[in-house]
Amino acid sequence: MKTKLESIREESLRAIRAAADPGALDALRVQYLGKKGSLSAVLKQLGSLSAEERPQIGELANRIRAGIEAALKERGEALQSALLERKLREEALDVTIPGTPVALGARHPLQIVWDECVDIFIGMGFQVAEGPEIELSEYDFDRLNIPEGHTVREWTDTFYLTEDEKVHLRCQTSPVQVRVMEKQQPPIRIVSPGRVFRKDEIDATHSPMFHQMEGLVVDKGITMGDLKGTLNVLLRRLYGPDTVTRFRPHHFPFTEPSCEVDVQCFECHGEGCRVCKGEGWIEVLGAGMVHPKVLAGCGIDPEEYSGFAFGVGLERLAMRRFSISDLRLMFENDVRFLRQFS
Ligand code: DAH
């Protein structure tokens, strides 16, 4: 019986030390120490021993049980810490490894002035309105008081989409004025930046697609003074607080009176130079008091309300702002050019 117990000890300790995982260890515990385990089987035979032998064997069996329990505990702990170590190793994060660089783009110069202009007007309580790029001639021409036969209505100037000349790619953002006014009674204060299209040959200052921002204010008692004040804020925010402006009479069919707005040349301060082509002034936008016919055509009573409107070319603003000499750079998407604005 003693040899039986010794062999159980040896066999079990060897097996425990070799156990590969906690599950195997549990199985061994059952196999050796369980109610139906090998140790119990031996102890069941204690009764057949002499009174002398019984305590010796009993004591030996207890020692072996304690030894197996200790071995199970030790192996269990070893397995746990090995598992932990492996996890730590596998899940290790080396924070010193350089990250994968994320290629950051840059805002397009045009988008920069677009955002800047919109921000300036939002600061003055304007909202941003949108209109379609494929426009009805009714909105882009008729209701803006641009009569049949006007040069901008020529096929050589405008991208018509239908033979009957009723649909075309809008040639200005001004139709958004009509779209806003026919839906909304005053007070109206909106700006509307967007694409416009004209049949122009591409060169350093022309493109068949470019961008404008329209502005419209309609309310009771709006005067030319409001127009000048608002546009002076725009131009001084864009070009600096000392910017000198000039409002020069002009003609647009949808405004009366109309004007063009110039800023004094920053280069020569009015003397005349290469930048302003000897003029001393640089034209930046068109504006005027909304024509009573246009108001009335949108269901707004011109006896009760008045308004001003303006349209500004965004490419020109951007070119002046960033000293870009050729308009084509804006649309060629050469990353060497675009990167300069990051
Ligand atoms: N639509 C005009 C153009 O493309 C610009 C313009 C002039 C817009 C006067 C206006 C305005 O709203 O009042 O040349």
Coordinates of C-alpha atoms and ligand atoms in Angstrom, one line a residue:
M1 CA 0.0 0.0 0.0
K2 CA 2.8 2.3 0.8
T3 CA 4.4 1.7 -2.6
K4 CA 1.0 2.3 -4.2
L5 CA 0.8 5.7 -2.4
E6 CA 4.4 6.6 -3.4
S7 CA 3.7 5.8 -7.0
I8 CA 0.5 8.0 -6.9
R9 CA 2.6 10.8 -5.5
E10 CA 5.3 10.5 -8.2
E11 CA 2.8 10.1 -11.0
S12 CA 0.6 13.0 -9.9
L13 CA 3.4 15.4 -9.2
R14 CA 4.9 14.7 -12.6
A15 CA 1.5 15.2 -14.3
I16 CA 0.8 18.4 -12.4
R17 CA 4.2 19.9 -13.4
A18 CA 3.5 19.1 -17.0
A19 CA -0.1 20.4 -17.0
A20 CA -0.4 22.9 -19.9
D21 CA -3.4 25.0 -18.8
P22 CA -5.8 25.5 -15.9
G23 CA -8.3 23.1 -17.4
A24 CA -5.8 20.2 -17.5
L25 CA -4.9 21.1 -13.9
D26 CA -8.5 20.8 -12.8
A27 CA -8.8 17.4 -14.4
L28 CA -5.8 16.3 -12.5
R29 CA -7.2 17.5 -9.2
V30 CA -10.3 15.4 -9.8
Q31 CA -8.2 12.4 -10.9
Y32 CA -6.0 12.3 -7.8
L33 CA -7.9 14.1 -5.0
G34 CA -11.6 13.7 -6.1
K35 CA -14.1 11.5 -4.2
K36 CA -13.5 8.8 -6.9
G37 CA -9.9 9.7 -7.3
S38 CA -6.9 7.4 -6.9
L39 CA -6.0 8.6 -3.4
S40 CA -9.5 8.0 -2.1
A41 CA -9.4 4.5 -3.7
V42 CA -6.4 3.7 -1.6
L43 CA -7.7 5.2 1.6
K44 CA -10.9 3.1 1.3
Q45 CA -8.7 0.1 1.9
L46 CA -7.3 1.5 5.1
G47 CA -9.7 -0.7 7.0
S48 CA -8.0 -3.8 5.8
L49 CA -4.7 -2.8 7.5
S50 CA -3.5 -3.7 10.9
A51 CA -3.9 -1.2 13.8
E52 CA -0.2 -0.5 13.7
E53 CA 0.0 0.2 10.0
R54 CA -3.2 2.3 9.8
P55 CA -1.9 5.5 11.3
Q56 CA 1.3 5.4 9.4
I57 CA -0.3 4.9 6.1
G58 CA -3.0 7.4 7.0
E59 CA -0.4 9.9 7.9
L60 CA 1.5 9.2 4.7
A61 CA -1.7 9.6 2.7
N62 CA -2.3 13.0 4.3
R63 CA 1.2 14.2 3.5
I64 CA 0.8 13.0 -0.1
R65 CA -2.6 14.8 -0.3
A66 CA -1.0 18.0 1.1
G67 CA 1.9 17.6 -1.4
I68 CA -0.4 17.2 -4.3
E69 CA -2.5 20.2 -3.2
A70 CA 0.6 22.3 -2.9
A71 CA 1.8 21.2 -6.3
L72 CA -1.6 22.0 -7.8
K73 CA -1.5 25.5 -6.2
E74 CA 2.0 26.2 -7.4
R75 CA 1.4 25.0 -10.9
G76 CA -1.9 27.0 -11.0
E77 CA -0.1 30.1 -10.1
A78 CA 2.6 29.5 -12.5
L79 CA 0.1 29.0 -15.3
Q80 CA -1.8 32.2 -14.4
S81 CA 1.3 34.3 -14.4
A82 CA 2.5 32.8 -17.7
L83 CA -0.9 33.6 -19.1
L84 CA -0.7 37.2 -17.9
E85 CA 2.8 37.6 -19.2
R86 CA 1.8 36.3 -22.6
K87 CA -1.2 38.7 -22.7
L88 CA 1.0 41.6 -21.7
R89 CA 3.5 40.7 -24.4
E90 CA 0.8 40.2 -27.1
E91 CA -1.1 43.3 -26.2
A92 CA 1.9 45.5 -25.7
L93 CA 1.6 49.0 -27.3
D94 CA 4.8 50.7 -28.2
V95 CA 4.0 54.3 -27.9
T96 CA 7.4 55.3 -29.1
I97 CA 6.8 53.9 -32.6
P98 CA 6.1 56.9 -35.0
G99 CA 2.5 57.0 -36.1
T100 CA 1.3 56.6 -39.7
P101 CA 1.3 60.2 -41.1
V102 CA -2.2 61.5 -42.1
A103 CA -1.9 63.6 -45.3
L104 CA -3.6 66.9 -44.4
G105 CA -5.0 68.9 -47.2
A106 CA -5.3 72.6 -47.4
R107 CA -8.4 74.7 -48.0
H108 CA -8.5 76.0 -51.6
P109 CA -7.7 79.8 -51.8
L110 CA -11.2 80.3 -53.3
Q111 CA -12.8 78.5 -50.3
I112 CA -10.7 80.6 -47.9
V113 CA -12.2 83.9 -49.3
W114 CA -15.6 82.3 -49.7
D115 CA -15.6 81.3 -46.0
E116 CA -14.2 84.7 -45.0
C117 CA -16.9 86.6 -46.9
V118 CA -19.7 84.4 -45.5
D119 CA -18.3 84.9 -42.0
I120 CA -18.3 88.6 -42.3
F121 CA -21.9 88.7 -43.4
I122 CA -23.1 86.2 -40.8
G123 CA -21.5 88.6 -38.3
M124 CA -23.9 91.3 -39.7
G125 CA -27.0 89.1 -39.3
F126 CA -27.2 87.7 -42.8
Q127 CA -28.2 84.2 -43.7
V128 CA -26.8 82.0 -46.5
A129 CA -29.2 81.2 -49.3
E130 CA -28.7 78.7 -52.2
G131 CA -30.0 78.5 -55.7
P132 CA -29.7 76.1 -58.6
E133 CA -26.8 76.2 -61.1
I134 CA -29.1 75.1 -63.8
E135 CA -31.5 78.0 -63.9
L136 CA -34.6 79.1 -65.7
S137 CA -34.1 82.1 -67.9
E138 CA -37.2 83.5 -66.2
Y139 CA -35.2 83.8 -63.0
D140 CA -31.8 84.7 -64.4
F141 CA -33.1 87.2 -67.0
D142 CA -36.8 88.1 -67.2
R143 CA -37.5 88.7 -63.5
L144 CA -34.2 90.5 -63.1
N145 CA -35.4 93.0 -65.7
I146 CA -32.9 91.8 -68.3
P147 CA -34.9 92.2 -71.5
E148 CA -35.0 90.0 -74.7
G149 CA -32.1 91.0 -76.9
H150 CA -29.7 92.0 -74.1
T151 CA -26.2 90.8 -74.9
V152 CA -26.0 88.4 -72.0
R153 CA -28.9 86.5 -73.4
E154 CA -27.0 85.7 -76.6
W155 CA -26.1 82.1 -77.4
T156 CA -22.5 83.3 -77.7
D157 CA -22.5 84.3 -74.0
T158 CA -24.7 81.9 -72.2
F159 CA -24.7 78.1 -72.0
Y160 CA -28.3 77.3 -73.0
L161 CA -29.5 73.8 -72.2
T162 CA -32.7 73.9 -74.3
E163 CA -33.4 75.2 -77.8
D164 CA -36.2 77.4 -76.6
E165 CA -33.7 79.3 -74.4
K166 CA -35.7 78.7 -71.3
V167 CA -33.1 76.8 -69.3
H168 CA -29.4 77.6 -69.0
L169 CA -26.4 77.4 -66.7
R170 CA -26.8 80.6 -64.6
C171 CA -24.5 83.4 -65.7
Q172 CA -24.7 85.2 -62.3
T173 CA -25.8 84.5 -58.7
S174 CA -28.5 87.3 -59.0
P175 CA -31.4 84.9 -59.7
V176 CA -31.1 83.7 -56.1
Q177 CA -32.5 87.2 -55.2
V178 CA -35.7 86.4 -57.0
R179 CA -35.8 82.9 -55.5
V180 CA -35.5 84.3 -52.0
M181 CA -37.9 87.2 -52.5
E182 CA -40.7 85.1 -54.0
K183 CA -40.7 82.9 -51.0
Q184 CA -40.0 85.3 -48.2
Q185 CA -41.4 88.7 -47.2
P186 CA -39.0 91.3 -45.8
P187 CA -36.9 91.7 -43.7
I188 CA -34.5 89.8 -45.9
R189 CA -30.7 89.7 -45.4
I190 CA -29.0 87.0 -47.4
V191 CA -25.8 86.2 -49.1
S192 CA -25.4 83.5 -51.7
P193 CA -22.1 82.3 -52.9
G194 CA -21.9 79.9 -55.8
R195 CA -20.8 78.9 -59.3
V196 CA -21.7 80.8 -62.4
F197 CA -21.0 80.0 -66.1
R198 CA -20.3 82.2 -69.1
K199 CA -19.0 81.3 -72.6
D200 CA -15.6 83.0 -72.1
E201 CA -12.3 81.8 -73.5
I202 CA -10.0 80.6 -70.8
D203 CA -7.1 83.0 -70.1
A204 CA -5.3 84.5 -67.1
T205 CA -8.4 86.5 -66.1
H206 CA -11.3 84.5 -67.6
S207 CA -12.9 81.1 -67.1
P208 CA -16.2 79.7 -68.4
M209 CA -16.9 78.7 -64.8
F210 CA -16.2 81.0 -61.9
H211 CA -17.7 82.0 -58.5
Q212 CA -19.7 85.0 -57.3
M213 CA -21.3 85.9 -54.0
E214 CA -24.7 87.7 -54.2
G215 CA -26.0 89.8 -51.4
L216 CA -29.5 91.1 -50.8
V217 CA -31.1 93.2 -48.1
V218 CA -34.8 94.2 -48.3
D219 CA -36.6 96.0 -45.5
K220 CA -38.5 99.2 -44.7
G221 CA -36.4 102.3 -45.2
I222 CA -33.3 100.7 -46.7
T223 CA -31.1 103.3 -48.4
M224 CA -27.9 103.7 -50.4
G225 CA -26.4 104.6 -47.0
D226 CA -27.0 101.0 -45.9
L227 CA -25.5 99.7 -49.1
K228 CA -22.3 101.8 -48.6
G229 CA -22.0 101.1 -44.9
T230 CA -22.4 97.3 -45.4
L231 CA -20.0 97.1 -48.3
N232 CA -17.4 99.3 -46.5
V233 CA -17.5 96.8 -43.7
L234 CA -16.9 93.9 -46.1
L235 CA -14.0 95.6 -47.9
R236 CA -12.3 96.9 -44.7
R237 CA -12.6 93.4 -43.1
L238 CA -11.1 91.9 -46.3
Y239 CA -8.4 94.4 -47.1
G240 CA -7.7 96.2 -43.8
P241 CA -9.3 99.1 -41.8
D242 CA -7.6 101.8 -43.8
T243 CA -9.0 100.7 -47.1
V244 CA -10.4 103.6 -49.2
T245 CA -13.5 102.8 -51.3
R246 CA -15.2 104.6 -54.2
F247 CA -18.8 104.1 -55.3
R248 CA -18.9 104.9 -59.1
P249 CA -22.2 105.2 -61.0
H250 CA -22.9 102.3 -63.3
H251 CA -25.8 100.5 -64.9
F252 CA -27.4 97.1 -64.1
P253 CA -30.9 96.3 -65.2
F254 CA -32.0 94.9 -61.8
T255 CA -30.8 97.9 -59.7
E256 CA -31.6 101.6 -59.8
P257 CA -29.5 103.5 -59.1
S258 CA -26.5 101.1 -59.7
C259 CA -22.8 101.5 -59.0
E260 CA -19.5 99.8 -59.2
V261 CA -17.4 99.7 -56.1
D262 CA -13.6 100.3 -56.3
V263 CA -10.9 100.1 -53.7
Q264 CA -7.9 102.4 -53.8
C265 CA -4.9 100.5 -55.1
F266 CA -2.9 99.1 -52.1
E267 CA 0.3 99.2 -54.1
C268 CA 0.4 102.9 -55.2
H269 CA -2.4 104.4 -53.0
G270 CA -4.1 106.0 -56.0
E271 CA -1.0 107.2 -57.9
G272 CA -1.4 104.6 -60.6
C273 CA 0.9 101.6 -61.0
R274 CA 1.3 98.2 -62.7
V275 CA -1.1 96.5 -60.2
C276 CA -4.0 98.9 -60.9
K277 CA -3.0 99.4 -64.6
G278 CA -2.4 103.1 -64.0
E279 CA -5.9 103.7 -62.7
G280 CA -5.2 104.1 -59.0
W281 CA -8.4 102.1 -58.3
I282 CA -9.3 98.5 -58.5
E283 CA -12.9 97.5 -59.3
V284 CA -14.2 94.9 -56.9
L285 CA -18.0 94.6 -57.2
G286 CA -21.3 95.7 -58.6
A287 CA -24.2 96.9 -56.5
G288 CA -27.3 99.0 -56.4
M289 CA -30.8 99.6 -55.0
V290 CA -33.1 96.8 -56.0
H291 CA -35.2 97.9 -59.0
P292 CA -38.9 98.5 -58.0
K293 CA -39.9 96.3 -60.9
V294 CA -37.9 93.4 -59.5
L295 CA -39.4 93.8 -56.0
A296 CA -42.9 94.0 -57.4
G297 CA -42.3 91.0 -59.7
C298 CA -41.6 89.0 -56.5
G299 CA -44.7 90.2 -54.7
I300 CA -42.9 92.7 -52.5
D301 CA -44.5 96.2 -52.5
P302 CA -41.9 98.7 -53.6
E303 CA -43.9 101.5 -52.0
E304 CA -43.5 99.9 -48.6
Y305 CA -40.1 98.2 -49.0
S306 CA -36.7 99.1 -50.5
G307 CA -33.5 97.1 -50.7
F308 CA -30.0 96.9 -52.0
A309 CA -28.1 94.1 -53.7
F310 CA -24.5 93.4 -54.7
G311 CA -22.5 90.8 -56.6
V312 CA -18.8 90.1 -56.0
G313 CA -16.5 87.9 -58.0
L314 CA -14.8 85.5 -55.6
E315 CA -11.8 84.5 -57.8
R316 CA -10.8 88.1 -58.2
L317 CA -10.9 88.6 -54.4
A318 CA -8.8 85.5 -53.9
M319 CA -6.3 86.5 -56.6
R320 CA -5.8 89.9 -55.1
R321 CA -5.7 88.5 -51.6
F322 CA -3.0 85.9 -52.3
S323 CA -1.3 87.7 -55.2
I324 CA -2.2 85.0 -57.7
S325 CA -1.4 86.2 -61.2
D326 CA -3.2 83.6 -63.3
L327 CA -6.8 82.5 -62.8
R328 CA -6.1 79.1 -64.3
L329 CA -4.1 78.2 -61.3
M330 CA -7.3 78.1 -59.3
F331 CA -8.8 75.3 -61.4
E332 CA -5.8 73.2 -62.5
N333 CA -5.5 71.5 -59.0
D334 CA -1.7 71.4 -59.2
V335 CA -0.9 70.3 -55.6
R336 CA 2.3 72.4 -55.7
F337 CA 0.1 75.4 -55.9
L338 CA -2.6 74.2 -53.5
R339 CA 0.0 73.2 -50.8
Q340 CA 1.0 76.8 -50.4
F341 CA -2.3 77.5 -48.6
S342 CA -1.9 74.9 -45.9
Ligands
DAH1 N1 -24.8 90.1 -61.4 C1 -23.9 91.1 -61.7 C2 -22.8 90.6 -62.6 O1 -22.7 89.4 -62.7 C3 -23.3 91.6 -60.4 C4 -24.2 92.5 -59.7 C5 -24.4 93.8 -59.9 C6 -25.0 91.9 -58.7 C7 -25.2 94.6 -59.2 C8 -26.0 92.6 -58.0 C9 -26.0 94.0 -58.3 O2 -26.8 92.1 -57.1 O3 -26.9 94.7 -57.5 O4 -22.0 91.3 -63.2

